[in-house]
PDB file of C-alpha atoms in Angstrom:
ATOM      1  CA  MET A1104       0.000   0.000   0.000  1.00 40.00           C
ATOM      2  CA  ALA A1105       1.366   3.438  -0.976  1.00 46.00           C
ATOM      3  CA  THR A1106       2.143   5.891   1.778  1.00 44.00           C
ATOM      4  CA  TYR A1107       1.661   9.621   1.214  1.00 41.00           C
ATOM      5  CA  LYS A1108       3.777  12.252   2.946  1.00 44.00           C
ATOM      6  CA  LYS A1109       1.825  14.988   4.660  1.00 43.00           C
ATOM      7  CA  LYS A1110       2.594  18.452   3.215  1.00 44.00           C
ATOM      8  CA  TYR A1111       3.660  21.206   5.627  1.00 43.00           C
ATOM      9  CA  LYS A1112       1.457  24.251   5.664  1.00 47.00           C
ATOM     10  CA  PRO A1113       2.942  27.393   7.241  1.00 49.00           C
ATOM     11  CA  GLU A1114       1.010  29.244   9.830  1.00 49.00           C
ATOM     12  CA  GLY A1115      -1.310  31.833   8.292  1.00 49.00           C
ATOM     13  CA  LYS A1116      -0.284  34.804  10.470  1.00 48.00           C
ATOM     14  CA  LYS A1117       3.425  34.392   9.860  1.00 47.00           C
ATOM     15  CA  GLU A1118       2.945  34.184   6.076  1.00 50.00           C
ATOM     16  CA  GLU A1119       0.742  37.266   6.108  1.00 50.00           C
ATOM     17  CA  GLN A1120       3.319  39.236   8.147  1.00 50.00           C
ATOM     18  CA  THR A1121       6.102  38.305   5.714  1.00 49.00           C
ATOM     19  CA  ALA A1122       4.034  39.425   2.737  1.00 48.00           C
ATOM     20  CA  GLN A1123       3.282  42.759   4.413  1.00 50.00           C
ATOM     21  CA  GLU A1124       6.985  43.340   5.123  1.00 49.00           C
ATOM     22  CA  MET A1125       7.877  42.625   1.494  1.00 54.00           C
ATOM     23  CA  GLU A1126       5.187  45.031   0.262  1.00 53.00           C
ATOM     24  CA  SER A1127       6.454  47.709   2.653  1.00 52.00           C
ATOM     25  CA  THR A1128      10.087  47.253   1.520  1.00 52.00           C
ATOM     26  CA  THR A1129       9.073  47.381  -2.153  1.00 52.00           C
ATOM     27  CA  ALA A1130       7.101  50.559  -1.544  1.00 49.00           C
ATOM     28  CA  GLU A1131      10.100  52.159   0.162  1.00 55.00           C
ATOM     29  CA  VAL A1132      12.362  51.260  -2.762  1.00 47.00           C
ATOM     30  CA  PHE A1133       9.939  52.792  -5.292  1.00 46.00           C
ATOM     31  CA  ASN A1134       9.540  55.894  -3.135  1.00 55.00           C
ATOM     32  CA  THR A1135      13.319  56.277  -2.966  1.00 54.00           C
ATOM     33  CA  LEU A1136      13.600  55.856  -6.745  1.00 47.00           C
ATOM     34  CA  ASP A1137      10.852  58.407  -7.284  1.00 56.00           C
ATOM     35  CA  GLU A1138      12.571  60.899  -4.982  1.00 58.00           C
ATOM     36  CA  THR A1139      15.955  60.341  -6.684  1.00 57.00           C
ATOM     37  CA  ALA A1140      14.425  60.708 -10.134  1.00 55.00           C
ATOM     38  CA  SER A1141      12.627  63.834  -9.047  1.00 61.00           C
ATOM     39  CA  LYS A1142      15.835  65.375  -7.657  1.00 60.00           C
ATOM     40  CA  SER A1143      17.732  64.436 -10.827  1.00 58.00           C
ATOM     41  CA  GLU A1144      15.050  66.029 -12.969  1.00 60.00           C
ATOM     42  CA  GLN A1145      15.171  69.183 -10.827  1.00 63.00           C
ATOM     43  CA  TRP A1146      18.984  69.331 -11.045  1.00 54.00           C
ATOM     44  CA  ILE A1147      18.947  68.828 -14.827  1.00 54.00           C
ATOM     45  CA  GLU A1148      16.248  71.461 -15.214  1.00 60.00           C
ATOM     46  CA  LYS A1149      18.167  73.898 -13.015  1.00 62.00           C
ATOM     47  CA  ASN A1150      21.487  73.306 -14.829  1.00 62.00           C
ATOM     48  CA  SER A1151      20.152  72.747 -18.345  1.00 61.00           C
ATOM     49  CA  LYS A1152      21.793  75.894 -19.702  1.00 60.00           C
ATOM     50  CA  VAL A1153      25.184  74.904 -18.303  1.00 59.00           C
ATOM     51  CA  LEU A1154      24.865  71.354 -19.632  1.00 53.00           C
ATOM     52  CA  PHE A1155      23.781  72.569 -23.048  1.00 54.00           C
ATOM     53  CA  GLY A1156      26.601  75.126 -23.098  1.00 57.00           C
ATOM     54  CA  SER A1157      29.168  72.450 -22.224  1.00 55.00           C
ATOM     55  CA  LEU A1158      27.859  70.171 -24.967  1.00 56.00           C
ATOM     56  CA  VAL A1159      28.009  73.004 -27.489  1.00 48.00           C
ATOM     57  CA  ALA A1160      31.559  73.851 -26.372  1.00 55.00           C
ATOM     58  CA  ILE A1161      32.711  70.241 -26.878  1.00 54.00           C
ATOM     59  CA  VAL A1162      31.141  70.131 -30.337  1.00 52.00           C
ATOM     60  CA  LEU A1163      32.709  73.470 -31.278  1.00 47.00           C
ATOM     61  CA  VAL A1164      36.169  72.315 -30.129  1.00 49.00           C
ATOM     62  CA  PHE A1165      35.860  69.128 -32.195  1.00 46.00           C
ATOM     63  CA  VAL A1166      34.581  70.984 -35.272  1.00 44.00           C
ATOM     64  CA  GLY A1167      37.288  73.605 -34.789  1.00 46.00           C
ATOM     65  CA  TYR A1168      39.971  70.916 -34.671  1.00 40.00           C
ATOM     66  CA  LEU A1169      38.702  69.341 -37.894  1.00 41.00           C
ATOM     67  CA  ALA A1170      38.496  72.709 -39.614  1.00 40.00           C
ATOM     68  CA  TYR A1171      41.978  73.724 -38.464  1.00 37.00           C
ATOM     69  CA  ASN A1172      43.432  70.413 -39.604  1.00 46.00           C
ATOM     70  CA  ASN A1173      41.676  70.501 -42.994  1.00 50.00           C
ATOM     71  CA  PHE A1174      42.040  74.185 -43.827  1.00 38.00           C
ATOM     72  CA  VAL A1175      45.282  75.176 -42.080  1.00 43.00           C
ATOM     73  CA  VAL A1176      47.539  72.222 -41.180  1.00 52.00           C
ATOM     74  CA  GLU A1177      47.200  70.131 -44.343  1.00 67.00           C
ATOM     75  CA  PRO A1178      47.513  73.057 -46.801  1.00 65.00           C
ATOM     76  CA  ASN A1179      50.469  74.381 -44.802  1.00 72.00           C
ATOM     77  CA  GLU A1180      52.165  70.980 -44.965  1.00 84.00           C
ATOM     78  CA  LEU A1181      51.609  70.807 -48.719  1.00 87.00           C
ATOM     79  CA  GLU A1182      52.907  74.330 -49.264  1.00 89.00           C
ATOM     80  CA  ALA A1183      56.010  73.667 -47.140  1.00 82.00           C
ATOM     81  CA  SER A1184      56.700  70.432 -48.999  1.00 90.00           C
ATOM     82  CA  ASN A1185      56.486  72.220 -52.330  1.00 92.00           C
ATOM     83  CA  GLU A1186      58.851  74.950 -51.115  1.00 94.00           C
ATOM     84  CA  LEU A1187      61.386  72.348 -49.984  1.00 94.00           C
ATOM     85  CA  ALA A1188      61.870  71.050 -53.514  1.00 94.00           C
ATOM     86  CA  PHE A1189      63.700  74.220 -54.618  1.00 96.00           C
ATOM     87  CA  PRO A1190      66.648  74.232 -52.155  1.00 96.00           C
ATOM     88  CA  ARG A1191      66.932  70.443 -52.328  1.00 95.00           C
ATOM     89  CA  LYS A1192      67.875  70.813 -55.987  1.00 95.00           C
ATOM     90  CA  TYR A1193      71.040  72.701 -54.964  1.00 95.00           C
ATOM     91  CA  PHE A1194      71.720  70.285 -52.104  1.00 95.00           C
ATOM     92  CA  ASP A1195      71.577  67.309 -54.487  1.00 95.00           C
ATOM     93  CA  GLU A1196      73.776  69.076 -57.045  1.00 94.00           C
ATOM     94  CA  ALA A1197      76.380  69.767 -54.349  1.00 94.00           C
ATOM     95  CA  ALA A1198      76.527  66.040 -53.566  1.00 91.00           C
ATOM     96  CA  THR A1199      77.822  65.266 -57.057  1.00 91.00           C
ATOM     97  CA  ALA A1200      79.629  68.478 -57.935  1.00 90.00           C
ATOM     98  CA  GLY A1201      83.387  68.348 -58.322  1.00 80.00           C
ATOM     99  CA  SER A1202      83.854  71.992 -57.370  1.00 83.00           C
ATOM    100  CA  GLY A1203      81.854  74.988 -56.227  1.00 88.00           C
ATOM    101  CA  ILE A1204      80.168  72.931 -53.561  1.00 95.00           C
ATOM    102  CA  ASP A1205      80.005  75.738 -51.021  1.00 95.00           C
ATOM    103  CA  SER A1206      78.220  78.078 -53.430  1.00 96.00           C
ATOM    104  CA  LEU A1207      75.601  75.428 -54.180  1.00 96.00           C
ATOM    105  CA  LEU A1208      75.107  74.691 -50.500  1.00 97.00           C
ATOM    106  CA  THR A1209      74.761  78.415 -49.796  1.00 97.00           C
ATOM    107  CA  LEU A1210      72.033  78.702 -52.431  1.00 97.00           C
ATOM    108  CA  GLY A1211      70.286  75.776 -50.775  1.00 97.00           C
ATOM    109  CA  LEU A1212      70.537  77.418 -47.380  1.00 98.00           C
ATOM    110  CA  GLU A1213      69.568  80.953 -48.334  1.00 97.00           C
ATOM    111  CA  GLY A1214      67.412  80.416 -51.426  1.00 96.00           C
ATOM    112  CA  ALA A1215      67.472  82.368 -54.686  1.00 93.00           C
ATOM    113  CA  ASP A1216      65.225  84.126 -57.201  1.00 91.00           C
ATOM    114  CA  GLY A1217      62.706  84.987 -54.508  1.00 92.00           C
ATOM    115  CA  ARG A1218      62.399  81.360 -53.418  1.00 95.00           C
ATOM    116  CA  TYR A1219      62.942  80.107 -49.886  1.00 97.00           C
ATOM    117  CA  GLY A1220      66.041  78.237 -48.804  1.00 97.00           C
ATOM    118  CA  PHE A1221      66.300  75.724 -45.981  1.00 97.00           C
ATOM    119  CA  LEU A1222      66.739  78.441 -43.354  1.00 98.00           C
ATOM    120  CA  ASP A1223      63.535  80.249 -44.358  1.00 97.00           C
ATOM    121  CA  ILE A1224      61.526  77.041 -44.614  1.00 96.00           C
ATOM    122  CA  ALA A1225      62.689  75.901 -41.172  1.00 97.00           C
ATOM    123  CA  ASP A1226      61.578  79.253 -39.761  1.00 96.00           C
ATOM    124  CA  VAL A1227      58.379  80.017 -41.696  1.00 94.00           C
ATOM    125  CA  TYR A1228      57.074  76.450 -41.656  1.00 94.00           C
ATOM    126  CA  SER A1229      58.257  75.394 -38.216  1.00 91.00           C
ATOM    127  CA  GLY A1230      55.956  72.717 -36.858  1.00 89.00           C
ATOM    128  CA  THR A1231      55.487  71.057 -40.235  1.00 93.00           C
ATOM    129  CA  ASP A1232      57.246  67.912 -41.422  1.00 93.00           C
ATOM    130  CA  ALA A1233      58.935  69.887 -44.200  1.00 94.00           C
ATOM    131  CA  GLY A1234      60.084  72.551 -41.739  1.00 95.00           C
ATOM    132  CA  ASN A1235      61.561  69.837 -39.548  1.00 95.00           C
ATOM    133  CA  LEU A1236      63.310  68.274 -42.549  1.00 96.00           C
ATOM    134  CA  ALA A1237      64.688  71.685 -43.557  1.00 97.00           C
ATOM    135  CA  ASN A1238      66.567  71.721 -40.239  1.00 97.00           C
ATOM    136  CA  TYR A1239      68.252  68.465 -41.228  1.00 97.00           C
ATOM    137  CA  TYR A1240      69.308  69.715 -44.659  1.00 96.00           C
ATOM    138  CA  ALA A1241      70.534  72.990 -43.177  1.00 97.00           C
ATOM    139  CA  GLY A1242      72.567  71.146 -40.541  1.00 97.00           C
ATOM    140  CA  VAL A1243      74.180  68.778 -43.048  1.00 97.00           C
ATOM    141  CA  SER A1244      74.905  71.698 -45.400  1.00 97.00           C
ATOM    142  CA  TYR A1245      76.678  73.605 -42.639  1.00 97.00           C
ATOM    143  CA  LEU A1246      78.581  70.465 -41.696  1.00 97.00           C
ATOM    144  CA  GLN A1247      79.899  70.122 -45.255  1.00 96.00           C
ATOM    145  CA  MET A1248      80.863  73.796 -45.211  1.00 96.00           C
ATOM    146  CA  LYS A1249      82.757  73.182 -41.952  1.00 96.00           C
ATOM    147  CA  ASN A1250      80.558  75.593 -40.029  1.00 97.00           C
ATOM    148  CA  TYR A1251      80.274  73.170 -37.140  1.00 98.00           C
ATOM    149  CA  GLU A1252      78.483  75.359 -34.603  1.00 97.00           C
ATOM    150  CA  LYS A1253      75.680  76.089 -37.070  1.00 98.00           C
ATOM    151  CA  ALA A1254      75.583  72.431 -38.076  1.00 98.00           C
ATOM    152  CA  ILE A1255      75.022  71.388 -34.463  1.00 98.00           C
ATOM    153  CA  GLU A1256      72.416  74.121 -33.957  1.00 98.00           C
ATOM    154  CA  TYR A1257      70.207  72.991 -36.838  1.00 98.00           C
ATOM    155  CA  LEU A1258      70.738  69.259 -36.467  1.00 97.00           C
ATOM    156  CA  GLU A1259      69.687  69.459 -32.820  1.00 97.00           C
ATOM    157  CA  LYS A1260      66.402  71.035 -33.939  1.00 97.00           C
ATOM    158  CA  PHE A1261      65.702  68.068 -36.190  1.00 96.00           C
ATOM    159  CA  ASN A1262      63.773  65.141 -34.791  1.00 95.00           C
ATOM    160  CA  SER A1263      62.936  61.914 -36.579  1.00 93.00           C
ATOM    161  CA  ASP A1264      62.132  58.284 -35.840  1.00 92.00           C
ATOM    162  CA  ASP A1265      62.975  57.305 -39.392  1.00 93.00           C
ATOM    163  CA  GLU A1266      65.097  54.156 -39.621  1.00 94.00           C
ATOM    164  CA  MET A1267      67.958  55.995 -41.338  1.00 95.00           C
ATOM    165  CA  LEU A1268      67.506  59.737 -40.831  1.00 94.00           C
ATOM    166  CA  GLY A1269      67.107  59.453 -37.056  1.00 96.00           C
ATOM    167  CA  PRO A1270      70.505  57.797 -36.455  1.00 96.00           C
ATOM    168  CA  VAL A1271      72.309  59.694 -39.255  1.00 96.00           C
ATOM    169  CA  SER A1272      71.271  63.101 -37.892  1.00 97.00           C
ATOM    170  CA  LEU A1273      72.589  62.201 -34.418  1.00 97.00           C
ATOM    171  CA  GLY A1274      75.775  60.792 -35.932  1.00 97.00           C
ATOM    172  CA  ALA A1275      76.264  64.023 -37.892  1.00 97.00           C
ATOM    173  CA  ILE A1276      76.146  65.955 -34.623  1.00 98.00           C
ATOM    174  CA  GLY A1277      78.808  63.568 -33.335  1.00 97.00           C
ATOM    175  CA  ASP A1278      80.939  64.325 -36.413  1.00 97.00           C
ATOM    176  CA  ALA A1279      80.581  68.066 -35.834  1.00 97.00           C
ATOM    177  CA  PHE A1280      81.659  67.763 -32.198  1.00 97.00           C
ATOM    178  CA  SER A1281      84.553  65.537 -33.204  1.00 97.00           C
ATOM    179  CA  ASP A1282      85.756  68.104 -35.764  1.00 97.00           C
ATOM    180  CA  ILE A1283      85.882  70.845 -33.110  1.00 97.00           C
ATOM    181  CA  ASN A1284      87.672  68.422 -30.769  1.00 96.00           C
ATOM    182  CA  GLN A1285      84.846  68.016 -28.271  1.00 97.00           C
ATOM    183  CA  GLN A1286      85.328  64.278 -28.092  1.00 97.00           C
ATOM    184  CA  GLU A1287      83.203  63.660 -24.997  1.00 98.00           C
ATOM    185  CA  ASP A1288      80.213  65.183 -26.766  1.00 98.00           C
ATOM    186  CA  ALA A1289      81.067  63.303 -29.936  1.00 97.00           C
ATOM    187  CA  LEU A1290      81.108  59.998 -28.043  1.00 98.00           C
ATOM    188  CA  GLU A1291      77.724  60.773 -26.485  1.00 98.00           C
ATOM    189  CA  TYR A1292      76.100  61.436 -29.861  1.00 98.00           C
ATOM    190  CA  TYR A1293      77.719  58.477 -31.588  1.00 97.00           C
ATOM    191  CA  GLU A1294      76.260  56.212 -28.914  1.00 98.00           C
ATOM    192  CA  LYS A1295      72.867  57.875 -29.273  1.00 97.00           C
ATOM    193  CA  ALA A1296      73.068  57.315 -33.027  1.00 97.00           C
ATOM    194  CA  ALA A1297      74.014  53.653 -32.579  1.00 97.00           C
ATOM    195  CA  ASN A1298      71.083  53.077 -30.221  1.00 96.00           C
ATOM    196  CA  LYS A1299      68.457  55.175 -32.022  1.00 96.00           C
ATOM    197  CA  LYS A1300      67.419  52.439 -34.467  1.00 94.00           C
ATOM    198  CA  THR A1301      68.900  48.965 -34.678  1.00 93.00           C
ATOM    199  CA  ASN A1302      69.846  48.054 -38.234  1.00 95.00           C
ATOM    200  CA  GLU A1303      72.727  46.531 -40.199  1.00 95.00           C
ATOM    201  CA  PHE A1304      74.066  49.841 -41.514  1.00 95.00           C
ATOM    202  CA  THR A1305      73.891  52.710 -39.031  1.00 96.00           C
ATOM    203  CA  THR A1306      74.298  50.702 -35.824  1.00 97.00           C
ATOM    204  CA  PRO A1307      77.741  49.155 -36.559  1.00 97.00           C
ATOM    205  CA  LEU A1308      78.892  52.397 -38.220  1.00 96.00           C
ATOM    206  CA  PHE A1309      78.249  54.515 -35.143  1.00 97.00           C
ATOM    207  CA  LEU A1310      79.402  51.827 -32.716  1.00 97.00           C
ATOM    208  CA  TYR A1311      82.696  51.930 -34.631  1.00 97.00           C
ATOM    209  CA  LYS A1312      82.908  55.741 -34.479  1.00 97.00           C
ATOM    210  CA  ALA A1313      82.037  55.635 -30.774  1.00 98.00           C
ATOM    211  CA  GLY A1314      84.760  53.011 -30.204  1.00 97.00           C
ATOM    212  CA  GLN A1315      87.394  55.076 -32.012  1.00 97.00           C
ATOM    213  CA  THR A1316      86.396  58.161 -30.031  1.00 98.00           C
ATOM    214  CA  ALA A1317      86.588  56.205 -26.778  1.00 97.00           C
ATOM    215  CA  MET A1318      90.134  55.194 -27.729  1.00 97.00           C
ATOM    216  CA  LEU A1319      91.051  58.871 -28.220  1.00 97.00           C
ATOM    217  CA  LEU A1320      89.656  59.615 -24.777  1.00 97.00           C
ATOM    218  CA  GLU A1321      91.680  56.688 -23.366  1.00 96.00           C
ATOM    219  CA  LYS A1322      88.469  54.979 -22.277  1.00 96.00           C
ATOM    220  CA  TYR A1323      89.815  51.623 -23.338  1.00 96.00           C
ATOM    221  CA  GLY A1324      87.298  49.493 -21.488  1.00 96.00           C
ATOM    222  CA  LYS A1325      84.490  51.433 -23.126  1.00 97.00           C
ATOM    223  CA  ALA A1326      86.138  51.068 -26.531  1.00 97.00           C
ATOM    224  CA  GLU A1327      86.508  47.299 -26.080  1.00 96.00           C
ATOM    225  CA  GLU A1328      82.839  47.048 -25.141  1.00 97.00           C
ATOM    226  CA  LEU A1329      81.733  49.010 -28.212  1.00 97.00           C
ATOM    227  CA  PHE A1330      83.946  47.090 -30.644  1.00 97.00           C
ATOM    228  CA  SER A1331      82.820  43.796 -29.105  1.00 97.00           C
ATOM    229  CA  LYS A1332      79.182  44.672 -29.837  1.00 97.00           C
ATOM    230  CA  ILE A1333      80.098  44.934 -33.506  1.00 97.00           C
ATOM    231  CA  LYS A1334      81.824  41.552 -33.424  1.00 96.00           C
ATOM    232  CA  GLU A1335      78.909  39.867 -31.643  1.00 96.00           C
ATOM    233  CA  ASN A1336      75.992  41.434 -33.495  1.00 96.00           C
ATOM    234  CA  TYR A1337      77.287  42.736 -36.844  1.00 96.00           C
ATOM    235  CA  PRO A1338      80.218  40.521 -37.890  1.00 95.00           C
ATOM    236  CA  THR A1339      79.398  40.755 -41.607  1.00 95.00           C
ATOM    237  CA  SER A1340      79.186  44.552 -41.678  1.00 95.00           C
ATOM    238  CA  ASP A1341      82.023  46.656 -43.125  1.00 95.00           C
ATOM    239  CA  GLN A1342      83.072  47.566 -39.586  1.00 95.00           C
ATOM    240  CA  GLY A1343      82.849  43.958 -38.409  1.00 95.00           C
ATOM    241  CA  LYS A1344      85.413  42.615 -40.878  1.00 90.00           C
ATOM    242  CA  ASP A1345      88.485  44.010 -39.081  1.00 91.00           C
ATOM    243  CA  VAL A1346      86.968  44.720 -35.693  1.00 96.00           C
ATOM    244  CA  GLU A1347      89.030  42.018 -33.943  1.00 95.00           C
ATOM    245  CA  LYS A1348      92.194  44.087 -34.236  1.00 95.00           C
ATOM    246  CA  PHE A1349      90.477  47.056 -32.590  1.00 96.00           C
ATOM    247  CA  ILE A1350      89.247  44.858 -29.760  1.00 96.00           C
ATOM    248  CA  ASN A1351      92.799  43.621 -29.212  1.00 95.00           C
ATOM    249  CA  ALA A1352      94.152  47.181 -29.385  1.00 95.00           C
ATOM    250  CA  ALA A1353      91.732  48.251 -26.669  1.00 96.00           C
ATOM    251  CA  LYS A1354      92.615  45.228 -24.512  1.00 92.00           C
ATOM    252  CA  TYR A1355      96.347  45.895 -24.931  1.00 90.00           C
ATOM    253  CA  ALA A1356      95.941  49.596 -24.111  1.00 89.00           C
ATOM    254  CA  LYS A1357      94.166  48.720 -20.839  1.00 77.00           C
ATOM    255  CA  LYS A1358      97.238  46.875 -19.512  1.00 66.00           C
TER     256      LYS A1358
END
């Protein structure tokens, strides 16, 4: 014979009390929400002008940025780039000219026939990519003309993360310091050039120049370290082919 389990029925009063408490709590929650919503609406209504003004200001700043970029920055960049083509012609000619190099470089620096040279472009279009590049060309031009102070001045204004131009510009500053016999500064910039971008051309070249400069400064341990980096990391480079003898020279000089 089947046996049925008797179901438990809670006491009526206790169940009714629990229901009342739940209704009371729910009412309190809705009242709180209503009060909060009402306060929020009052605050928004009171500050609507400020909120609207802030929104308008944000929109105006964004629109202003777009307009400035489209109607000022981009046309200015294009104009500067076009201007740069004129002095570069003289700079490129100087690179292959057998004589009269200084006169060509001067034309590149100062301009001619009412056209800007590198110096004007760097000044008038400062803040543009072309203006920045004009500093590089001006610095290298002065370096070739053996005006080392001016070379350093303009090359230090140039900034680039380009794989080649970044290291070469720093190395050129090192060359300028070396030529005026400020070897400590030259060593600093050669190391900066070597570390700017790691590649198979500029890195071993400037490690080598840094090593030779360290030898001049009688920093033989430093020189050995620099030459050893070439041997370990760039053995097939032009500088790596004979680097062993420089490592040995630095080791011998330390004794």
